[in-house]
Coordinates of C-alpha atoms in Angstrom, one line a residue:
X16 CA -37.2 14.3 9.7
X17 CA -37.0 15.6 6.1
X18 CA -33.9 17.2 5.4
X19 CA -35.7 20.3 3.9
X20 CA -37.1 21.0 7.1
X21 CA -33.7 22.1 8.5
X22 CA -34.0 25.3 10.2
X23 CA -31.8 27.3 13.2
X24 CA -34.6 25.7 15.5
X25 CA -33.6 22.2 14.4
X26 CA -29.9 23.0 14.3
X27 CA -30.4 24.4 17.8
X28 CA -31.9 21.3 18.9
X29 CA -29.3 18.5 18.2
X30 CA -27.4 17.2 20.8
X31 CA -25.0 13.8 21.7
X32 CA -27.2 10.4 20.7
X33 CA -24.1 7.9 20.6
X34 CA -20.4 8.4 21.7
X35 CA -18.3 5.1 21.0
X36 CA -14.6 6.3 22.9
X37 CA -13.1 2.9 22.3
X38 CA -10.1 4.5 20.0
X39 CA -6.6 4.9 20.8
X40 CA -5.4 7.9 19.6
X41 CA -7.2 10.5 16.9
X42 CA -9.5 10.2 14.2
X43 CA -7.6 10.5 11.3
X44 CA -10.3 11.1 8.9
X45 CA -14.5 9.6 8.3
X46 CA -16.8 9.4 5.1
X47 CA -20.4 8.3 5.0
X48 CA -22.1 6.1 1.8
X49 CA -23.5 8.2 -0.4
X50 CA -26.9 5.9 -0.3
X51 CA -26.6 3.5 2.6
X52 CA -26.9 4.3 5.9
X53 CA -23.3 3.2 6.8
X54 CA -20.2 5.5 8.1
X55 CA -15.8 4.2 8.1
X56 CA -13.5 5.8 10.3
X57 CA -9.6 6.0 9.7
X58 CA -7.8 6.4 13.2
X59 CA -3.9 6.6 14.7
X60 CA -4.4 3.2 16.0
X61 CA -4.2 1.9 12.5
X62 CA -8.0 1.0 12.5
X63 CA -10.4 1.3 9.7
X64 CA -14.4 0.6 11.6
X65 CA -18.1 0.3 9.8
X66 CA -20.5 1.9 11.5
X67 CA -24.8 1.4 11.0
X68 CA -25.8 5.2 11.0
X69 CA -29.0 4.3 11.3
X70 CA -29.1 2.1 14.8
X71 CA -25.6 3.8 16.0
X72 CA -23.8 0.7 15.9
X73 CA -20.3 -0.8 15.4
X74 CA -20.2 -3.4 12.3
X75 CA -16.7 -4.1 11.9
X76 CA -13.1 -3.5 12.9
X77 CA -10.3 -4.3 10.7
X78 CA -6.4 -3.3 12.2
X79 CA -4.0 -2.3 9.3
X80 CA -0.8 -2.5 11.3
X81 CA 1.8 -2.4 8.7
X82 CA 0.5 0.5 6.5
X83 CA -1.7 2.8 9.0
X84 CA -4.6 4.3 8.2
X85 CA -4.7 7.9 7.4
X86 CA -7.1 9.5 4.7
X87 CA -10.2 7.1 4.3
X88 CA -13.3 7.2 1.1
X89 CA -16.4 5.1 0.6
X90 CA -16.0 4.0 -2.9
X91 CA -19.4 3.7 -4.8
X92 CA -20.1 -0.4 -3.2
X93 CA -20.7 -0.1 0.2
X94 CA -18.7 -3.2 1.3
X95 CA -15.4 -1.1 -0.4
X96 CA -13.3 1.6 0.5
X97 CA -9.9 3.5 -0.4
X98 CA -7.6 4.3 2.6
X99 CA -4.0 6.2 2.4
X100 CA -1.5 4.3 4.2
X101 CA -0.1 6.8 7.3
X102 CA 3.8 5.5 6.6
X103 CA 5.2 6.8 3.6
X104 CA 5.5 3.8 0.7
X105 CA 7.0 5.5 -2.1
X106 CA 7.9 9.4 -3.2
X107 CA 4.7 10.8 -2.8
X108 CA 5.5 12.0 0.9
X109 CA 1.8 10.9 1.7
X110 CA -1.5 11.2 1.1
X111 CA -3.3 14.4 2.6
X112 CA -6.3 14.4 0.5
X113 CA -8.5 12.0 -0.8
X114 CA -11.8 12.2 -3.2
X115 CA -13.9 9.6 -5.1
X116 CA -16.5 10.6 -8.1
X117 CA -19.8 10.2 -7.8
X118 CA -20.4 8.6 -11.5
X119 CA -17.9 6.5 -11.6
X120 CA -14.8 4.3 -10.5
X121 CA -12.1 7.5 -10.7
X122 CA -10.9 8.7 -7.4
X123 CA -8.3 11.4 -6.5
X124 CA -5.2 11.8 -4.3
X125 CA -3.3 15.2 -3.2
X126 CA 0.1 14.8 -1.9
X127 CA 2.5 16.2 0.1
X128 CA 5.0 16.4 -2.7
X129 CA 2.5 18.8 -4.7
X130 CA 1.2 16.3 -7.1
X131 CA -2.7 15.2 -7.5
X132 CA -2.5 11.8 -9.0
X133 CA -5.8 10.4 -10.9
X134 CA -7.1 6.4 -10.5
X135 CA -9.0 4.3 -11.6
X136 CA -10.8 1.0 -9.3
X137 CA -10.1 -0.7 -12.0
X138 CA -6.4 -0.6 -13.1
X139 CA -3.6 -1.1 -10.7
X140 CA -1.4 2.6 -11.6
X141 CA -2.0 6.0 -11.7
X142 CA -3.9 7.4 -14.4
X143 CA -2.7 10.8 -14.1
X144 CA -0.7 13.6 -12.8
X145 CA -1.1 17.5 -12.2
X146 CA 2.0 19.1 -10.7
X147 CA 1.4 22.0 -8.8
X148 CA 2.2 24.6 -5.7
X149 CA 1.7 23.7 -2.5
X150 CA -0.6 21.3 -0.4
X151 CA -3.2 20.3 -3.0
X152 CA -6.6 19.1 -1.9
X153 CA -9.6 17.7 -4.2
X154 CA -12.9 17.5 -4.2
X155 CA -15.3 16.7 -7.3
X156 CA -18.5 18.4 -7.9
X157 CA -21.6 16.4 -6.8
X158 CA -22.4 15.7 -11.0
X159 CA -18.7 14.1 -11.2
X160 CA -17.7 16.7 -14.3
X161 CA -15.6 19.1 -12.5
X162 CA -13.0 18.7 -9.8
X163 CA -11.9 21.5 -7.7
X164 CA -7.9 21.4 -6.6
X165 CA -7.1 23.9 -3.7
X166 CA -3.1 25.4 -3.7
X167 CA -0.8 27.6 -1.3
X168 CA -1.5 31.3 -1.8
X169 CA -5.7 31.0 -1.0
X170 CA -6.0 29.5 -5.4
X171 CA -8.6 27.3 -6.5
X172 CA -8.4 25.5 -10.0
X173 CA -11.4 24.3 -11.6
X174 CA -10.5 21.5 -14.1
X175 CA -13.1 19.5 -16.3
X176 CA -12.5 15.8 -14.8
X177 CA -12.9 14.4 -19.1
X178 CA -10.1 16.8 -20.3
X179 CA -7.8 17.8 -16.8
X180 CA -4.8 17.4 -19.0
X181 CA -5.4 20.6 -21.2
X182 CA -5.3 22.5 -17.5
X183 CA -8.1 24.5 -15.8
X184 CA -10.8 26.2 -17.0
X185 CA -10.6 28.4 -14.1
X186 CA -8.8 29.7 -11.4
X187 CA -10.8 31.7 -8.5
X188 CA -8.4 33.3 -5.6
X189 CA -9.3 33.3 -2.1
X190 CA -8.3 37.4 -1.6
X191 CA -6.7 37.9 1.7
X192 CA -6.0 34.4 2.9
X193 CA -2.7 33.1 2.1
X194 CA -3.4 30.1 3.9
X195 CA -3.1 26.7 3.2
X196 CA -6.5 24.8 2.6
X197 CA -7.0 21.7 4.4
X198 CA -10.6 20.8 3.4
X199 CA -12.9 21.8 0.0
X200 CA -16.2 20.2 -0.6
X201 CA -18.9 21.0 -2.7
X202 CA -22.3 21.6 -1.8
X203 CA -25.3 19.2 -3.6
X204 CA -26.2 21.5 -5.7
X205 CA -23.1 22.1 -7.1
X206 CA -23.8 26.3 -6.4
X207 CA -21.0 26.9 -3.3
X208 CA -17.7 25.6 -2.7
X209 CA -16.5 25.8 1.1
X210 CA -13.0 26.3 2.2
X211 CA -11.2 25.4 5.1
X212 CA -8.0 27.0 5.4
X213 CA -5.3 25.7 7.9
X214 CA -5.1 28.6 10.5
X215 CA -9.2 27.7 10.9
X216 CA -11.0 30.5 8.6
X217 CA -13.7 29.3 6.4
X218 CA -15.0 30.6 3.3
X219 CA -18.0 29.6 1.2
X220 CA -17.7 31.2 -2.3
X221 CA -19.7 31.1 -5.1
X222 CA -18.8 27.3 -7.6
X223 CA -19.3 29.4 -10.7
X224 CA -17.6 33.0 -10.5
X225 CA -15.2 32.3 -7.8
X226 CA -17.5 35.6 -5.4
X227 CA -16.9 35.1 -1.9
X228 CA -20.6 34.7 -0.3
X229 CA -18.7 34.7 3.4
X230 CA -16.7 33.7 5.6
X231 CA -16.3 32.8 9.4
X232 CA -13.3 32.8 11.8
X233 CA -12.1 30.3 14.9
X234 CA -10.6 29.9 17.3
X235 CA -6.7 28.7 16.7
X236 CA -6.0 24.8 16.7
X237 CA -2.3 24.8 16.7
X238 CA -1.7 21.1 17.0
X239 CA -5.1 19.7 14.2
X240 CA -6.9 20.7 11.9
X241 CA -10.3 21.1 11.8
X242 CA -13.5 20.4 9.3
X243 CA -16.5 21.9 8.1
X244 CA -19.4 20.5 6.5
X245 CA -22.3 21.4 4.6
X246 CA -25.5 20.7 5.4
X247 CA -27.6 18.4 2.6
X248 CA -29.7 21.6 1.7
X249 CA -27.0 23.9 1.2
X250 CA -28.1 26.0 3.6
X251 CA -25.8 26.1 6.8
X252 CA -22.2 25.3 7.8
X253 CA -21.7 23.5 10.0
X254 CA -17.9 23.4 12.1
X255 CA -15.0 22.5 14.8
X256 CA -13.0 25.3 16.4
X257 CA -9.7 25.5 18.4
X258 CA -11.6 26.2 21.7
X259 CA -13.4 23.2 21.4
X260 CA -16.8 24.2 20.7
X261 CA -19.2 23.6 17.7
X262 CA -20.9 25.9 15.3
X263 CA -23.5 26.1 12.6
X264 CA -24.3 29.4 10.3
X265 CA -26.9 30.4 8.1
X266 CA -25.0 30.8 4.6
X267 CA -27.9 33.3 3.3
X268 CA -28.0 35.4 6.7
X269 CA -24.4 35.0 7.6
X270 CA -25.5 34.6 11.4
X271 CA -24.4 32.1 13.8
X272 CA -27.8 29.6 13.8
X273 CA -26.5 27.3 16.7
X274 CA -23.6 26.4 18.6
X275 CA -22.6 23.6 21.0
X276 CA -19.5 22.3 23.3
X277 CA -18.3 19.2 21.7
X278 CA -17.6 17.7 24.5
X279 CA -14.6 15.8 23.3
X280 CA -12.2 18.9 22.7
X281 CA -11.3 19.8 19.3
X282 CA -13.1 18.3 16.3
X283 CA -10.9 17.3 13.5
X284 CA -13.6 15.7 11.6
X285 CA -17.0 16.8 11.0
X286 CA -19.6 15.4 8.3
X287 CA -22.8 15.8 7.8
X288 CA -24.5 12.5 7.0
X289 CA -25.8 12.4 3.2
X290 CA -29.8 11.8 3.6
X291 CA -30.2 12.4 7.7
X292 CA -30.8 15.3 10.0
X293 CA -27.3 13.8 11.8
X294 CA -23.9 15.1 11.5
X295 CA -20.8 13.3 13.3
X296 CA -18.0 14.8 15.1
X297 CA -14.7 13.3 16.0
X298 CA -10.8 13.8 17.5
X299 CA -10.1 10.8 20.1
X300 CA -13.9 10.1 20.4
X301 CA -16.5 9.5 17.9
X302 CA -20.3 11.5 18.5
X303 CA -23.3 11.4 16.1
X304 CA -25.5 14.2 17.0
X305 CA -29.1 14.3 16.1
X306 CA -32.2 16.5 17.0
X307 CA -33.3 16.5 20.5
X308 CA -36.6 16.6 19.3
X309 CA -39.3 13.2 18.7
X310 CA -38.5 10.0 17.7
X311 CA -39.2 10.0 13.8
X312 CA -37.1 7.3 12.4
X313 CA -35.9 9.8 9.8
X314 CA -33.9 11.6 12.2
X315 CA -31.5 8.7 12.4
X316 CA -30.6 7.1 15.8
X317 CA -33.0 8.7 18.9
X318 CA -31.6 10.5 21.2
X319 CA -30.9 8.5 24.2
X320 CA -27.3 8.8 25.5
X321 CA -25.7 5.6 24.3
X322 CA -21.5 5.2 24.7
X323 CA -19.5 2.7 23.0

């Protein structure tokens, strides 16, 4: 299925195609390839595992017992990938965020001791630092020129990623919403920015003036955090809540397009894959959901019930 034939119908449509419940403990974070059809998990049992998208298999396991595995990336070679260790190694008191650019072999870390430190594949120490307030959490634009760095009090700093040391070139506010972010992506286009804040509101706001285009609440997760996710085309969102359900909204009618019951309580990671009509869904368990609908290898893996 083309992704540009994503409508509510489709949304509506998707439902469990593969479950693989083999982890012990949570999903800690997940990333697909930006080009091949592959997807790595980061989980509490210290495990980093490649997964086919396209055949809903398990590739590889690999157990990283003495530095945990927390915050996971794909880095641009599909065989390579950055992971934050889950035990503390230096100062930084660890790595909540985690972002690699699209154009090139930079990649980004927020930590909890305010800092967002700047590397490089290439060389073996930091590259930069930004100090600021708060939790900060990255994201680069889809182009790779701009990176986005979210801080306490709902402010989002837009720094050109050639020149970050003369500081940003702007700062939007998130009015109302003191709350921590936990999550900022950008959409493909590079148009919207979406927000997820830590006591589950999301926002989608304008990448250029900072305008608020909405904004949905959930249900409370006390004890995780949830994710959202844009679709491909720009045009949904797609999310976790505290009561364990599922949702999916039309950003240009602000109505709810779909919703579902996860079926594995609270999703604290949710992606939508880069170049399928699939998104996956995780907390102890791991779900690819695809539409309910044909068998046109576009779609991704068919829909028969498969568990892992």
């Amino acid at each position: 299925m083309s992704l540009t034939e994503l409508d509510d119908d489709t949304l509506r449509s998707m439902s469990i195609g593969a479950v693989f419940s083999d982890f012990v403990g949570k999903i800690n974070s997940l990333d697909f390839h930006r080009t091949d059809d592959l997807l790595v998990t980061a989980s509490e049992d210290d495990s980093v595992r490649l997964y086919d998208i396209a055949n809903a298999k398990l590739l590889k396991t690999t157990y990283h017992k003495k530095h945990g595995a927390d915050r996971i990336c794909f880095t641009h070679h599909p065989s390579s990938v950055i992971c934050s260790s889950r035990h503390n190694l230096d100062s930084t008191g660890g790595v909540v965020s985690l972002c690699m650019s699209p154009i090139n072999d930079s990649f980004m870390s927020g930590s909890l001791d305010h800092s967002v430190r700047i590397w490089d594949l290439r060389v073996n120490s930091c590259q930069g630092i930004l100090r600021l307030r708060g939790r900060p959490t990255v994201a680069y634009d889809q182009q790779g020129l701009v990176f986005a760095v979210a801080m306490e009090g709902g402010a989002i700093k837009l720094f050109d990623s050639r020149s970050y040391d003369k500081g940003p070139f702007d700062t939007f506010l998130v009015g109302g919403d003191t709350a921590e972010v936990c999550d900022i992506k950008f959409s493909n286009d590079g148009k919207s920015m979406l927000l997820t804040t830590t006591n589950n509101n999301i926002y989608v706001l304008d990448a250029y003036g900072g305008e608020k285009r909405c904004g949905f609440s959930l249900e409370p997760s006390p004890n995780a955090t949830i994710e959202a996710t844009f679709t491909p085309d720009g045009q949904y969102v797609v999310s976790g809540s505290g009561d364990g359900t599922l949702h999916a909204w039309s950003i240009s009618t602000r109505h709810e397009a779909a919703s579902w019951n996860s079926n594995i309580g609270v999703a604290s990671c949710l992606k939508w894959a880069p170049r399928r009509a699939m998104f996956v869904a995780a907390s102890t368990v791991l779900t690819f959901w695809i539409p309910n609908s044909g068998t046109d290898p576009e779609a991704g893996p068919q829909s028969e019930h498969i568990t892992l």
